[in-house]
């Protein structure tokens, strides 16, 4: 199984300059190609069908770059040819995603924000902490590198004042012994995850804890003169704090998802509409601080590594409104009502725990096979729900047909 591996580089001043030069060339090629694409779209919108210009592919952009841009900008020849090539490939892919309405229109890149570039060719892992890349040479890493797999290409990126290298590695699937067969997981803002076993995991809330310091540093940036060295120093402090907040959030999510996939045979979560939830500006900051989408992304690939199954329930299934004891459905449940009260069986239970128990019921009725007790499967998959290796998505029609 191929997974991405990212580690920090131990670079000197000369290497920093080379890395920054590569990132600058990649950014320049991307912005040049993006401007050209916008010009072609503008021209095609105001002309007759016979005068329209074909939208360029990555190969077309690279040919025009060699003929028009490189002769006028000789500093292109100081870096590897792969940096502008991959930048134009990424631009072409971004426009394809835009035309297919998967993503929004690409934007111009700005210096100092998400600087990165990709290299291929002669890439060798020389020792435990040394890797050789084209033009730049030998780079040292802080972490040990595995020499069993030689990457075909690498991506080097910058976060604040640190440089990182990432590439794909081959990871062996290592199923673990499970302590629990099925568990329902309800994600929320008050608690990051509430398990059907009654365990509640609090979120780190890194952005909320550092929001005052971040606001103070951003005010300091606004008070510095444009283009001054002091402004760059203040901007660097803001970038470092953003990196710290992101790392705290990633650390919490990685520890939680690893624990869930290692110790539970079947994990059941909801297909949350995160982008729709972010439209609520009163809760958007808290929702983004939890990282719901990143939680699901990690659960999907870690389920394959540790031999567990992930069941994703349709987002329209009313897990919070259904009583986990008798199965009756409430007509309405406000977000401010943190305690679920059933009108039929008079059950009083926390709403997040109630939703997690309902998700657990779906998991027990849907799981192909429970690895803990090796019981016979009771599949709901026959109705046509999508299944992809260890990840199962259940449609609302299947749920309502089974649970009414």
mmCIF file of N, CA, C and O in Angstrom, residues 70-112:
data_model
loop_
_atom_site.group_PDB
_atom_site.id
_atom_site.type_symbol
_atom_site.label_atom_id
_atom_site.label_comp_id
_atom_site.label_asym_id
_atom_site.label_seq_id
_atom_site.Cartn_x
_atom_site.Cartn_y
_atom_site.Cartn_z
ATOM 1 N N UNK A 70 11.343 31.344 -21.405
ATOM 2 C CA UNK A 70 12.720 31.009 -21.037
ATOM 3 C C UNK A 70 13.768 31.879 -21.722
ATOM 4 O O UNK A 70 14.749 32.285 -21.079
ATOM 5 N N UNK A 71 13.648 32.205 -23.030
ATOM 6 C CA UNK A 71 14.669 33.072 -23.644
ATOM 7 C C UNK A 71 14.749 34.451 -23.008
ATOM 8 O O UNK A 71 15.825 35.073 -23.023
ATOM 9 N N UNK A 72 13.649 34.949 -22.452
ATOM 10 C CA UNK A 72 13.658 36.278 -21.839
ATOM 11 C C UNK A 72 14.013 36.241 -20.360
ATOM 12 O O UNK A 72 14.362 37.270 -19.786
ATOM 13 N N UNK A 73 13.906 35.078 -19.736
ATOM 14 C CA UNK A 73 14.219 34.930 -18.305
ATOM 15 C C UNK A 73 15.260 33.820 -18.161
ATOM 16 O O UNK A 73 14.920 32.639 -17.986
ATOM 17 N N UNK A 74 16.517 34.207 -18.214
ATOM 18 C CA UNK A 74 17.598 33.226 -18.207
ATOM 19 C C UNK A 74 17.744 32.521 -16.866
ATOM 20 O O UNK A 74 18.383 31.465 -16.790
ATOM 21 N N UNK A 75 17.150 33.086 -15.787
ATOM 22 C CA UNK A 75 17.257 32.413 -14.490
ATOM 23 C C UNK A 75 16.446 31.125 -14.442
ATOM 24 O O UNK A 75 16.558 30.348 -13.473
ATOM 25 N N UNK A 76 15.654 30.858 -15.467
ATOM 26 C CA UNK A 76 14.962 29.570 -15.554
ATOM 27 C C UNK A 76 15.976 28.422 -15.687
ATOM 28 O O UNK A 76 15.705 27.304 -15.246
ATOM 29 N N UNK A 77 17.128 28.702 -16.318
ATOM 30 C CA UNK A 77 18.114 27.652 -16.557
ATOM 31 C C UNK A 77 18.971 27.375 -15.332
ATOM 32 O O UNK A 77 19.804 26.459 -15.365
ATOM 33 N N UNK A 78 18.780 28.128 -14.246
ATOM 34 C CA UNK A 78 19.542 27.896 -13.022
ATOM 35 C C UNK A 78 18.921 26.817 -12.153
ATOM 36 O O UNK A 78 19.527 26.396 -11.165
ATOM 37 N N UNK A 79 17.698 26.392 -12.482
ATOM 38 C CA UNK A 79 16.996 25.398 -11.674
ATOM 39 C C UNK A 79 16.671 24.187 -12.552
ATOM 40 O O UNK A 79 16.889 24.188 -13.770
ATOM 41 N N UNK A 80 16.136 23.168 -11.931
ATOM 42 C CA UNK A 80 15.763 21.965 -12.664
ATOM 43 C C UNK A 80 14.566 22.241 -13.578
ATOM 44 O O UNK A 80 13.673 23.020 -13.244
ATOM 45 N N UNK A 81 14.565 21.596 -14.734
ATOM 46 C CA UNK A 81 13.468 21.764 -15.678
ATOM 47 C C UNK A 81 12.161 21.200 -15.134
ATOM 48 O O UNK A 81 11.076 21.544 -15.618
ATOM 49 N N UNK A 82 12.257 20.328 -14.120
ATOM 50 C CA UNK A 82 11.047 19.696 -13.577
ATOM 51 C C UNK A 82 10.174 20.684 -12.821
ATOM 52 O O UNK A 82 8.946 20.503 -12.765
ATOM 53 N N UNK A 83 10.772 21.714 -12.209
ATOM 54 C CA UNK A 83 9.987 22.653 -11.399
ATOM 55 C C UNK A 83 8.899 23.347 -12.221
ATOM 56 O O UNK A 83 7.721 23.314 -11.834
ATOM 57 N N UNK A 84 9.210 23.983 -13.376
ATOM 58 C CA UNK A 84 8.128 24.588 -14.162
ATOM 59 C C UNK A 84 7.240 23.553 -14.847
ATOM 60 O O UNK A 84 6.046 23.801 -15.049
ATOM 61 N N UNK A 85 7.787 22.392 -15.193
ATOM 62 C CA UNK A 85 6.985 21.362 -15.857
ATOM 63 C C UNK A 85 5.846 20.900 -14.957
ATOM 64 O O UNK A 85 4.679 20.857 -15.372
ATOM 65 N N UNK A 86 6.171 20.532 -13.744
ATOM 66 C CA UNK A 86 5.142 20.039 -12.825
ATOM 67 C C UNK A 86 4.184 21.153 -12.419
ATOM 68 O O UNK A 86 3.010 20.898 -12.149
ATOM 69 N N UNK A 87 4.681 22.393 -12.351
ATOM 70 C CA UNK A 87 3.782 23.507 -12.031
ATOM 71 C C UNK A 87 2.698 23.655 -13.100
ATOM 72 O O UNK A 87 1.516 23.872 -12.787
ATOM 73 N N UNK A 88 3.080 23.512 -14.370
ATOM 74 C CA UNK A 88 2.098 23.602 -15.458
ATOM 75 C C UNK A 88 1.177 22.383 -15.469
ATOM 76 O O UNK A 88 -0.002 22.490 -15.824
ATOM 77 N N UNK A 89 1.686 21.217 -15.073
ATOM 78 C CA UNK A 89 0.822 20.036 -14.969
ATOM 79 C C UNK A 89 -0.238 20.242 -13.892
ATOM 80 O O UNK A 89 -1.412 19.898 -14.077
ATOM 81 N N UNK A 90 0.179 20.782 -12.771
ATOM 82 C CA UNK A 90 -0.773 21.035 -11.692
ATOM 83 C C UNK A 90 -1.805 22.085 -12.113
ATOM 84 O O UNK A 90 -2.984 21.996 -11.736
ATOM 85 N N UNK A 91 -1.365 23.071 -12.884
ATOM 86 C CA UNK A 91 -2.298 24.081 -13.379
ATOM 87 C C UNK A 91 -3.328 23.455 -14.323
ATOM 88 O O UNK A 91 -4.527 23.741 -14.221
ATOM 89 N N UNK A 92 -2.863 22.615 -15.233
ATOM 90 C CA UNK A 92 -3.790 21.960 -16.161
ATOM 91 C C UNK A 92 -4.781 21.072 -15.422
ATOM 92 O O UNK A 92 -5.977 21.038 -15.757
ATOM 93 N N UNK A 93 -4.310 20.372 -14.396
ATOM 94 C CA UNK A 93 -5.213 19.532 -13.612
ATOM 95 C C UNK A 93 -6.220 20.373 -12.836
ATOM 96 O O UNK A 93 -7.394 19.997 -12.694
ATOM 97 N N UNK A 94 -5.772 21.528 -12.343
ATOM 98 C CA UNK A 94 -6.686 22.418 -11.622
ATOM 99 C C UNK A 94 -7.796 22.940 -12.531
ATOM 100 O O UNK A 94 -8.968 23.044 -12.123
ATOM 101 N N UNK A 95 -7.458 23.258 -13.776
ATOM 102 C CA UNK A 95 -8.485 23.716 -14.727
ATOM 103 C C UNK A 95 -9.426 22.578 -15.109
ATOM 104 O O UNK A 95 -10.630 22.798 -15.300
ATOM 105 N N UNK A 96 -8.913 21.355 -15.230
ATOM 106 C CA UNK A 96 -9.787 20.221 -15.514
ATOM 107 C C UNK A 96 -10.792 20.000 -14.381
ATOM 108 O O UNK A 96 -11.973 19.750 -14.623
ATOM 109 N N UNK A 97 -10.321 20.100 -13.147
ATOM 110 C CA UNK A 97 -11.227 19.968 -12.003
ATOM 111 C C UNK A 97 -12.254 21.094 -11.981
ATOM 112 O O UNK A 97 -13.400 20.890 -11.575
ATOM 113 N N UNK A 98 -11.836 22.291 -12.429
ATOM 114 C CA UNK A 98 -12.766 23.424 -12.478
ATOM 115 C C UNK A 98 -13.836 23.196 -13.540
ATOM 116 O O UNK A 98 -15.027 23.442 -13.290
ATOM 117 N N UNK A 99 -13.446 22.722 -14.710
ATOM 118 C CA UNK A 99 -14.409 22.483 -15.788
ATOM 119 C C UNK A 99 -15.380 21.353 -15.439
ATOM 120 O O UNK A 99 -16.537 21.371 -15.852
ATOM 121 N N UNK A 100 -14.899 20.374 -14.646
ATOM 122 C CA UNK A 100 -15.773 19.282 -14.210
ATOM 123 C C UNK A 100 -16.582 19.639 -12.966
ATOM 124 O O UNK A 100 -17.323 18.815 -12.445
ATOM 125 N N UNK A 101 -16.394 20.893 -12.497
ATOM 126 C CA UNK A 101 -17.110 21.421 -11.334
ATOM 127 C C UNK A 101 -16.805 20.642 -10.059
ATOM 128 O O UNK A 101 -17.635 20.552 -9.156
ATOM 129 N N UNK A 102 -15.580 20.108 -9.992
ATOM 130 C CA UNK A 102 -15.140 19.469 -8.763
ATOM 131 C C UNK A 102 -14.570 20.497 -7.793
ATOM 132 O O UNK A 102 -14.701 20.347 -6.576
ATOM 133 N N UNK A 103 -13.921 21.533 -8.349
ATOM 134 C CA UNK A 103 -13.310 22.570 -7.534
ATOM 135 C C UNK A 103 -13.577 23.923 -8.178
ATOM 136 O O UNK A 103 -14.063 24.011 -9.310
ATOM 137 N N UNK A 104 -13.255 24.967 -7.444
ATOM 138 C CA UNK A 104 -13.447 26.318 -7.961
ATOM 139 C C UNK A 104 -12.304 26.688 -8.908
ATOM 140 O O UNK A 104 -11.337 25.937 -9.084
ATOM 141 N N UNK A 105 -12.398 27.872 -9.502
ATOM 142 C CA UNK A 105 -11.390 28.317 -10.469
ATOM 143 C C UNK A 105 -10.040 28.519 -9.777
ATOM 144 O O UNK A 105 -9.975 29.031 -8.659
ATOM 145 N N UNK A 106 -8.948 28.117 -10.442
ATOM 146 C CA UNK A 106 -7.611 28.313 -9.851
ATOM 147 C C UNK A 106 -7.313 29.794 -9.606
ATOM 148 O O UNK A 106 -7.857 30.679 -10.270
ATOM 149 N N UNK A 107 -6.424 30.039 -8.662
ATOM 150 C CA UNK A 107 -6.028 31.394 -8.313
ATOM 151 C C UNK A 107 -4.528 31.563 -8.515
ATOM 152 O O UNK A 107 -3.773 30.581 -8.537
ATOM 153 N N UNK A 108 -4.115 32.801 -8.659
ATOM 154 C CA UNK A 108 -2.690 33.087 -8.772
ATOM 155 C C UNK A 108 -1.991 32.784 -7.451
ATOM 156 O O UNK A 108 -2.556 32.977 -6.373
ATOM 157 N N UNK A 109 -0.747 32.328 -7.550
ATOM 158 C CA UNK A 109 0.041 32.031 -6.364
ATOM 159 C C UNK A 109 0.793 33.276 -5.904
ATOM 160 O O UNK A 109 1.201 34.103 -6.716
ATOM 161 N N UNK A 110 0.974 33.366 -4.599
ATOM 162 C CA UNK A 110 1.652 34.507 -4.007
ATOM 163 C C UNK A 110 2.919 34.029 -3.299
ATOM 164 O O UNK A 110 2.921 32.952 -2.682
ATOM 165 N N UNK A 111 3.961 34.822 -3.392
ATOM 166 C CA UNK A 111 5.239 34.463 -2.793
ATOM 167 C C UNK A 111 5.102 34.318 -1.282
ATOM 168 O O UNK A 111 4.517 35.163 -0.608
ATOM 169 N N UNK A 112 5.634 33.217 -0.769
ATOM 170 C CA UNK A 112 5.607 32.979 0.666
ATOM 171 C C UNK A 112 4.405 32.201 1.158
ATOM 172 O O UNK A 112 4.338 31.852 2.336
#
